Amino acid sequence: MDTRLNDTSICWWCGSKDLSREHKFKKTDLDLLYGKSAYPKNKRIALIKHTTSSNPIPIQSSKSDYLKFKKTLCENCNNSRSADFDKAYEKVISYYLENDKAIKSRGWVDMKCIFGDEWEREKGDFFRYCVKHVCSRLVESNIQPSVNLISFLNYKEELRDIKFVFQIKNYKFGEYEDRIDHLYLGPMNVFSQHHLFIGEKLTSVASWYTIKQLSINYVFKKYVIAKTDVVPSDQELIFDIIKYNELDERNFSLNKESMCSDYMKILEVMEYFPFDGANKKIDHYNYILNK
């Protein structure tokens, strides 16, 4: 897999130099969970960085630059060119937020209930939004999206190089099983192999994105999908329901002096679960591959 990002000054999709900033956390997701207007001072959300225990950054609104990628995608690709992707994604998330209890109970969604007779085309566009998000994350990590990913976004190929697994993470926290609803961007776990002549070569990347309790997991790997019709052909979107019964006897503590770092550690346990310990990254990767 050729992973070198040759030029960071141009759009990774079309090559334009008219760059803009794509949201890491989709603006409509933030609006749905926290409201569209500026957040009151006592209700601002806190962005806790995954790799640090320093003080969180208070986010004043969904337009905050802290919620966006660096400039890697052009204005046209970010807006009009991918408008249908955004609309399809928003329909899926809105349906989930309105029907989350039923979805958690049965573990699947009928795409026709969301999109109607156009479900096959719009399901493809939902996946294209997910691929666009993954590409932006890859580029921010200095990894080149593959030809297949770009061709999929351009409606020229079926998706081959990313596999998605969808979860409902049935968090509970506290004596009364209070639900935890938040946005979470998983770390980019990069896997590589050592070659005698070329040194370390990237083979795959795994990560996820969670809104409320719906988690979109993915592996980026050349030809990870052998069957080329998997995205549009299945009318049902299947969810793996994650239950946290094994954590019932585990004690978590939140101290006033270290509230942010304590909560970050708890959240990481919840998000990686059921994988834990030194091998959790590779276990999560293998889980996606084997679903």
mmCIF file of C-alpha atoms in Angstrom:
data_model
loop_
_atom_site.group_PDB
_atom_site.id
_atom_site.type_symbol
_atom_site.label_atom_id
_atom_site.label_comp_id
_atom_site.label_asym_id
_atom_site.label_seq_id
_atom_site.Cartn_x
_atom_site.Cartn_y
_atom_site.Cartn_z
ATOM 1 C CA MET A 1 0.000 0.000 0.000
ATOM 2 C CA ASP A 2 1.479 3.375 -1.049
ATOM 3 C CA THR A 3 0.896 5.566 2.012
ATOM 4 C CA ARG A 4 3.005 8.635 1.219
ATOM 5 C CA LEU A 5 1.027 11.850 1.047
ATOM 6 C CA ASN A 6 2.779 13.682 -1.785
ATOM 7 C CA ASP A 7 1.233 17.161 -1.477
ATOM 8 C CA THR A 8 -0.673 18.516 1.521
ATOM 9 C CA SER A 9 -1.390 21.879 -0.131
ATOM 10 C CA ILE A 10 -4.062 20.489 -2.467
ATOM 11 C CA CYS A 11 -7.442 18.816 -1.973
ATOM 12 C CA TRP A 12 -6.993 15.094 -1.443
ATOM 13 C CA TRP A 13 -10.105 14.414 -3.540
ATOM 14 C CA CYS A 14 -9.801 16.641 -6.628
ATOM 15 C CA GLY A 15 -6.444 18.419 -6.388
ATOM 16 C CA SER A 16 -7.820 21.964 -6.009
ATOM 17 C CA LYS A 17 -5.914 24.513 -3.927
ATOM 18 C CA ASP A 18 -9.104 26.177 -2.628
ATOM 19 C CA LEU A 19 -8.960 24.371 0.707
ATOM 20 C CA SER A 20 -11.508 24.491 3.522
ATOM 21 C CA ARG A 21 -11.934 22.715 6.848
ATOM 22 C CA GLU A 22 -14.130 19.635 7.199
ATOM 23 C CA HIS A 23 -15.707 18.832 10.592
ATOM 24 C CA LYS A 24 -14.163 15.979 12.571
ATOM 25 C CA PHE A 25 -17.437 15.853 14.449
ATOM 26 C CA LYS A 26 -20.209 16.544 11.971
ATOM 27 C CA LYS A 27 -21.886 19.881 12.662
ATOM 28 C CA THR A 28 -25.384 18.382 12.490
ATOM 29 C CA ASP A 29 -24.349 15.740 15.069
ATOM 30 C CA LEU A 30 -23.269 18.507 17.430
ATOM 31 C CA ASP A 31 -26.457 20.466 16.748
ATOM 32 C CA LEU A 32 -28.651 17.423 17.413
ATOM 33 C CA LEU A 33 -26.970 16.664 20.743
ATOM 34 C CA TYR A 34 -26.129 20.149 22.025
ATOM 35 C CA GLY A 35 -28.303 22.640 20.112
ATOM 36 C CA LYS A 36 -27.694 24.934 17.144
ATOM 37 C CA SER A 37 -27.059 28.226 18.947
ATOM 38 C CA ALA A 38 -23.940 29.256 20.840
ATOM 39 C CA TYR A 39 -23.487 27.147 23.968
ATOM 40 C CA PRO A 40 -24.128 29.000 27.254
ATOM 41 C CA LYS A 41 -21.005 29.347 29.381
ATOM 42 C CA ASN A 42 -22.259 26.860 31.955
ATOM 43 C CA LYS A 43 -23.258 24.330 29.260
ATOM 44 C CA ARG A 44 -20.282 24.416 26.917
ATOM 45 C CA ILE A 45 -19.087 21.003 25.867
ATOM 46 C CA ALA A 46 -15.517 20.051 26.694
ATOM 47 C CA LEU A 47 -13.170 18.562 24.121
ATOM 48 C CA ILE A 48 -10.922 16.089 25.927
ATOM 49 C CA LYS A 49 -7.909 15.203 23.787
ATOM 50 C CA HIS A 50 -7.347 11.462 23.507
ATOM 51 C CA THR A 51 -3.582 11.566 24.029
ATOM 52 C CA THR A 52 -3.312 14.021 26.905
ATOM 53 C CA SER A 53 -4.637 14.511 30.406
ATOM 54 C CA SER A 54 -4.361 18.310 30.249
ATOM 55 C CA ASN A 55 -7.328 20.597 30.782
ATOM 56 C CA PRO A 56 -10.153 20.176 28.257
ATOM 57 C CA ILE A 57 -10.922 22.861 25.694
ATOM 58 C CA PRO A 58 -14.369 24.478 26.178
ATOM 59 C CA ILE A 59 -16.274 24.512 22.887
ATOM 60 C CA GLN A 60 -18.462 27.580 22.429
ATOM 61 C CA SER A 61 -20.467 26.363 19.407
ATOM 62 C CA SER A 62 -20.577 23.691 16.710
ATOM 63 C CA LYS A 63 -18.628 26.070 14.436
ATOM 64 C CA SER A 64 -15.505 25.904 16.604
ATOM 65 C CA ASP A 65 -12.233 25.316 14.738
ATOM 66 C CA TYR A 66 -11.267 22.778 17.416
ATOM 67 C CA LEU A 67 -13.934 20.507 15.923
ATOM 68 C CA LYS A 68 -12.503 20.617 12.393
ATOM 69 C CA PHE A 69 -9.750 18.930 10.446
ATOM 70 C CA LYS A 70 -6.863 20.927 9.046
ATOM 71 C CA LYS A 71 -7.354 22.368 5.558
ATOM 72 C CA THR A 72 -7.141 19.258 3.363
ATOM 73 C CA LEU A 73 -10.411 19.303 1.361
ATOM 74 C CA CYS A 74 -11.549 22.005 -1.055
ATOM 75 C CA GLU A 75 -14.700 24.099 -0.662
ATOM 76 C CA ASN A 76 -16.477 22.409 -3.577
ATOM 77 C CA CYS A 77 -15.731 18.820 -2.497
ATOM 78 C CA ASN A 78 -16.545 19.631 1.117
ATOM 79 C CA ASN A 79 -19.941 21.133 0.261
ATOM 80 C CA SER A 80 -21.734 20.813 -3.094
ATOM 81 C CA ARG A 81 -19.884 17.753 -4.412
ATOM 82 C CA SER A 82 -20.601 15.695 -1.299
ATOM 83 C CA ALA A 83 -23.992 17.236 -0.454
ATOM 84 C CA ASP A 84 -25.867 13.974 -1.172
ATOM 85 C CA PHE A 85 -23.473 12.100 1.142
ATOM 86 C CA ASP A 86 -24.156 14.553 3.947
ATOM 87 C CA LYS A 87 -27.928 14.320 3.476
ATOM 88 C CA ALA A 88 -27.882 10.513 3.535
ATOM 89 C CA TYR A 89 -25.742 10.454 6.688
ATOM 90 C CA GLU A 90 -28.021 12.977 8.407
ATOM 91 C CA LYS A 91 -31.074 10.830 7.609
ATOM 92 C CA VAL A 92 -29.441 7.759 9.174
ATOM 93 C CA ILE A 93 -28.367 9.618 12.320
ATOM 94 C CA SER A 94 -31.728 11.360 12.732
ATOM 95 C CA TYR A 95 -33.525 8.014 12.371
ATOM 96 C CA TYR A 96 -31.188 6.451 14.930
ATOM 97 C CA LEU A 97 -31.677 9.261 17.458
ATOM 98 C CA GLU A 98 -35.464 8.971 17.104
ATOM 99 C CA ASN A 99 -35.520 5.157 17.281
ATOM 100 C CA ASP A 100 -32.456 4.229 19.329
ATOM 101 C CA LYS A 101 -34.338 2.042 21.842
ATOM 102 C CA ALA A 102 -35.992 -0.030 19.102
ATOM 103 C CA ILE A 103 -32.717 -0.354 17.195
ATOM 104 C CA LYS A 104 -30.908 -1.478 20.353
ATOM 105 C CA SER A 105 -33.613 -4.093 20.919
ATOM 106 C CA ARG A 106 -33.633 -5.653 17.428
ATOM 107 C CA GLY A 107 -30.057 -4.937 16.271
ATOM 108 C CA TRP A 108 -30.809 -3.816 12.732
ATOM 109 C CA VAL A 109 -32.418 -1.098 10.620
ATOM 110 C CA ASP A 110 -34.350 -1.469 7.375
ATOM 111 C CA MET A 111 -32.792 1.037 4.971
ATOM 112 C CA LYS A 112 -36.137 1.404 3.207
ATOM 113 C CA CYS A 113 -37.621 2.807 6.429
ATOM 114 C CA ILE A 114 -35.016 5.581 6.289
ATOM 115 C CA PHE A 115 -34.702 6.252 2.564
ATOM 116 C CA GLY A 116 -37.860 4.838 0.986
ATOM 117 C CA ASP A 117 -37.662 3.484 -2.548
ATOM 118 C CA GLU A 118 -34.302 5.200 -3.106
ATOM 119 C CA TRP A 119 -32.732 3.176 -0.279
ATOM 120 C CA GLU A 120 -30.086 1.467 -2.425
ATOM 121 C CA ARG A 121 -28.674 4.710 -3.861
ATOM 122 C CA GLU A 122 -28.904 6.617 -0.593
ATOM 123 C CA LYS A 123 -27.376 3.790 1.422
ATOM 124 C CA GLY A 124 -24.415 4.023 -0.939
ATOM 125 C CA ASP A 125 -24.245 7.775 -0.281
ATOM 126 C CA PHE A 126 -24.334 7.145 3.483
ATOM 127 C CA PHE A 127 -21.283 4.934 3.070
ATOM 128 C CA ARG A 128 -19.679 7.599 0.894
ATOM 129 C CA TYR A 129 -20.039 10.106 3.710
ATOM 130 C CA CYS A 130 -18.342 7.614 6.040
ATOM 131 C CA VAL A 131 -15.541 7.102 3.499
ATOM 132 C CA LYS A 132 -15.093 10.872 3.112
ATOM 133 C CA HIS A 133 -14.699 11.159 6.874
ATOM 134 C CA VAL A 134 -12.148 8.325 6.942
ATOM 135 C CA CYS A 135 -10.189 9.916 4.078
ATOM 136 C CA SER A 136 -9.964 13.221 5.973
ATOM 137 C CA ARG A 137 -8.644 11.372 9.015
ATOM 138 C CA LEU A 138 -6.111 9.491 6.912
ATOM 139 C CA VAL A 139 -4.847 12.687 5.310
ATOM 140 C CA GLU A 140 -4.517 14.410 8.680
ATOM 141 C CA SER A 141 -2.310 11.464 9.679
ATOM 142 C CA ASN A 142 -0.258 11.982 6.495
ATOM 143 C CA ILE A 143 -1.684 8.830 4.881
ATOM 144 C CA GLN A 144 -2.777 8.863 1.241
ATOM 145 C CA PRO A 145 -6.343 7.628 0.548
ATOM 146 C CA SER A 146 -6.244 4.775 -1.941
ATOM 147 C CA VAL A 147 -7.384 4.961 -5.565
ATOM 148 C CA ASN A 148 -10.348 2.739 -4.689
ATOM 149 C CA LEU A 149 -11.617 5.165 -2.039
ATOM 150 C CA ILE A 150 -11.496 8.117 -4.429
ATOM 151 C CA SER A 151 -13.152 6.054 -7.179
ATOM 152 C CA PHE A 152 -15.895 4.989 -4.762
ATOM 153 C CA LEU A 153 -16.592 8.617 -3.897
ATOM 154 C CA ASN A 154 -16.764 9.324 -7.645
ATOM 155 C CA TYR A 155 -19.314 6.495 -8.226
ATOM 156 C CA LYS A 156 -16.775 4.657 -10.407
ATOM 157 C CA GLU A 157 -15.986 1.600 -8.257
ATOM 158 C CA GLU A 158 -17.539 -0.440 -5.496
ATOM 159 C CA LEU A 159 -15.917 -0.052 -2.101
ATOM 160 C CA ARG A 160 -13.042 -2.474 -1.576
ATOM 161 C CA ASP A 161 -10.521 -0.819 0.750
ATOM 162 C CA ILE A 162 -12.601 -0.040 3.864
ATOM 163 C CA LYS A 163 -14.676 -2.408 5.954
ATOM 164 C CA PHE A 164 -17.250 -0.915 8.327
ATOM 165 C CA VAL A 165 -18.774 -2.489 11.433
ATOM 166 C CA PHE A 166 -21.623 -0.677 13.216
ATOM 167 C CA GLN A 167 -22.202 -1.000 16.952
ATOM 168 C CA ILE A 168 -24.685 0.134 19.557
ATOM 169 C CA LYS A 169 -22.647 0.670 22.720
ATOM 170 C CA ASN A 170 -25.106 0.263 25.568
ATOM 171 C CA TYR A 171 -23.099 2.244 28.129
ATOM 172 C CA LYS A 172 -24.191 2.494 31.676
ATOM 173 C CA PHE A 173 -22.560 4.501 34.420
ATOM 174 C CA GLY A 174 -23.548 4.793 38.046
ATOM 175 C CA GLU A 175 -26.015 3.040 40.314
ATOM 176 C CA TYR A 176 -29.053 3.822 38.168
ATOM 177 C CA GLU A 177 -27.542 2.812 34.843
ATOM 178 C CA ASP A 178 -27.484 6.367 33.551
ATOM 179 C CA ARG A 179 -26.856 6.473 29.825
ATOM 180 C CA ILE A 180 -23.748 8.217 28.547
ATOM 181 C CA ASP A 181 -24.441 10.208 25.390
ATOM 182 C CA HIS A 182 -21.508 11.903 23.706
ATOM 183 C CA LEU A 183 -19.355 12.241 20.601
ATOM 184 C CA TYR A 184 -16.083 10.325 20.520
ATOM 185 C CA LEU A 185 -13.349 10.100 17.905
ATOM 186 C CA GLY A 186 -11.247 6.980 18.354
ATOM 187 C CA PRO A 187 -7.468 7.004 17.901
ATOM 188 C CA MET A 188 -5.951 6.169 14.525
ATOM 189 C CA ASN A 189 -4.352 2.776 15.148
ATOM 190 C CA VAL A 190 -1.798 2.198 12.402
ATOM 191 C CA PHE A 191 -0.435 -1.278 11.646
ATOM 192 C CA SER A 192 2.677 -1.972 9.611
ATOM 193 C CA GLN A 193 5.087 -4.721 8.604
ATOM 194 C CA HIS A 194 8.864 -4.630 8.324
ATOM 195 C CA HIS A 195 10.336 -5.242 4.882
ATOM 196 C CA LEU A 196 14.035 -5.946 4.380
ATOM 197 C CA PHE A 197 14.560 -3.400 1.590
ATOM 198 C CA ILE A 198 11.958 -0.691 2.169
ATOM 199 C CA GLY A 199 11.702 -0.741 5.972
ATOM 200 C CA GLU A 200 8.376 -0.266 7.704
ATOM 201 C CA LYS A 201 5.385 -0.342 5.348
ATOM 202 C CA LEU A 202 1.873 0.532 6.457
ATOM 203 C CA THR A 203 -0.580 -2.309 5.912
ATOM 204 C CA SER A 204 -3.788 -1.060 7.548
ATOM 205 C CA VAL A 205 -5.460 1.495 9.811
ATOM 206 C CA ALA A 206 -8.335 1.006 12.261
ATOM 207 C CA SER A 207 -10.471 3.495 14.174
ATOM 208 C CA TRP A 208 -14.072 4.527 14.902
ATOM 209 C CA TYR A 209 -16.477 7.415 15.452
ATOM 210 C CA THR A 210 -19.254 7.408 18.050
ATOM 211 C CA ILE A 211 -22.339 9.612 18.275
ATOM 212 C CA LYS A 212 -24.457 9.060 21.371
ATOM 213 C CA GLN A 213 -24.164 5.253 21.505
ATOM 214 C CA LEU A 214 -23.882 4.453 17.793
ATOM 215 C CA SER A 215 -20.305 3.622 16.817
ATOM 216 C CA ILE A 216 -18.992 3.449 13.226
ATOM 217 C CA ASN A 217 -15.888 1.213 13.261
ATOM 218 C CA TYR A 218 -13.639 0.736 10.259
ATOM 219 C CA VAL A 219 -10.480 -0.837 8.891
ATOM 220 C CA PHE A 220 -8.668 0.720 5.934
ATOM 221 C CA LYS A 221 -6.717 -1.993 4.112
ATOM 222 C CA LYS A 222 -6.123 -2.795 0.459
ATOM 223 C CA TYR A 223 -8.861 -5.153 -0.792
ATOM 224 C CA VAL A 224 -10.199 -5.755 2.724
ATOM 225 C CA ILE A 225 -13.564 -6.429 1.045
ATOM 226 C CA ALA A 226 -13.413 -9.252 -1.463
ATOM 227 C CA LYS A 227 -17.096 -9.071 -2.391
ATOM 228 C CA THR A 228 -17.698 -5.928 -4.431
ATOM 229 C CA ASP A 229 -21.464 -5.523 -3.983
ATOM 230 C CA VAL A 230 -21.739 -5.466 -0.192
ATOM 231 C CA VAL A 231 -22.531 -1.764 0.264
ATOM 232 C CA PRO A 232 -25.707 -1.347 -1.811
ATOM 233 C CA SER A 233 -27.052 -4.907 -1.928
ATOM 234 C CA ASP A 234 -28.242 -5.530 1.650
ATOM 235 C CA GLN A 235 -31.435 -3.719 2.652
ATOM 236 C CA GLU A 236 -30.673 -4.149 6.366
ATOM 237 C CA LEU A 237 -27.975 -2.280 8.266
ATOM 238 C CA ILE A 238 -26.814 -4.611 11.050
ATOM 239 C CA PHE A 239 -25.625 -3.392 14.469
ATOM 240 C CA ASP A 240 -23.498 -5.331 16.921
ATOM 241 C CA ILE A 241 -25.035 -4.666 20.358
ATOM 242 C CA ILE A 242 -22.289 -4.188 22.962
ATOM 243 C CA LYS A 243 -23.353 -4.980 26.530
ATOM 244 C CA TYR A 244 -21.320 -3.967 29.554
ATOM 245 C CA ASN A 245 -22.390 -6.581 32.116
ATOM 246 C CA GLU A 246 -18.765 -7.654 32.604
ATOM 247 C CA LEU A 247 -17.985 -4.205 34.016
ATOM 248 C CA ASP A 248 -20.634 -4.428 36.785
ATOM 249 C CA GLU A 249 -18.049 -5.309 39.419
ATOM 250 C CA ARG A 250 -15.434 -2.835 38.247
ATOM 251 C CA ASN A 251 -15.073 0.386 40.210
ATOM 252 C CA PHE A 252 -14.355 3.697 38.492
ATOM 253 C CA SER A 253 -13.464 6.855 40.365
ATOM 254 C CA LEU A 254 -13.754 10.526 39.449
ATOM 255 C CA ASN A 255 -11.661 12.846 41.580
ATOM 256 C CA LYS A 256 -12.201 16.586 41.570
ATOM 257 C CA GLU A 257 -8.494 17.302 41.096
ATOM 258 C CA SER A 258 -8.140 14.933 38.118
ATOM 259 C CA MET A 259 -11.700 14.939 36.750
ATOM 260 C CA CYS A 260 -10.741 15.304 33.080
ATOM 261 C CA SER A 261 -8.069 12.617 32.963
ATOM 262 C CA ASP A 262 -10.206 10.236 35.082
ATOM 263 C CA TYR A 263 -13.212 10.620 32.800
ATOM 264 C CA MET A 264 -10.999 10.184 29.733
ATOM 265 C CA LYS A 265 -9.735 6.864 31.094
ATOM 266 C CA ILE A 266 -13.269 5.658 31.841
ATOM 267 C CA LEU A 267 -14.440 6.714 28.408
ATOM 268 C CA GLU A 268 -11.579 4.880 26.733
ATOM 269 C CA VAL A 269 -12.508 1.691 28.594
ATOM 270 C CA MET A 270 -16.128 2.055 27.491
ATOM 271 C CA GLU A 271 -15.236 2.812 23.884
ATOM 272 C CA TYR A 272 -12.724 -0.036 23.470
ATOM 273 C CA PHE A 273 -14.842 -2.567 25.380
ATOM 274 C CA PRO A 274 -14.829 -5.591 25.296
ATOM 275 C CA PHE A 275 -11.156 -5.205 24.382
ATOM 276 C CA ASP A 276 -8.755 -4.235 27.144
ATOM 277 C CA GLY A 277 -5.112 -4.354 28.078
ATOM 278 C CA ALA A 278 -1.980 -4.205 25.958
ATOM 279 C CA ASN A 279 -3.565 -5.958 22.958
ATOM 280 C CA LYS A 280 -6.778 -3.923 22.720
ATOM 281 C CA LYS A 281 -5.736 -2.147 19.508
ATOM 282 C CA ILE A 282 -5.022 -5.338 17.578
ATOM 283 C CA ASP A 283 -8.051 -7.052 19.145
ATOM 284 C CA HIS A 284 -10.292 -4.229 17.912
ATOM 285 C CA TYR A 285 -8.702 -4.473 14.459
ATOM 286 C CA ASN A 286 -9.209 -8.256 14.279
ATOM 287 C CA TYR A 287 -12.803 -7.881 15.510
ATOM 288 C CA ILE A 288 -13.641 -5.680 12.517
ATOM 289 C CA LEU A 289 -11.879 -7.979 10.073
ATOM 290 C CA ASN A 290 -13.722 -11.043 11.355
ATOM 291 C CA LYS A 291 -17.259 -9.628 11.554
#
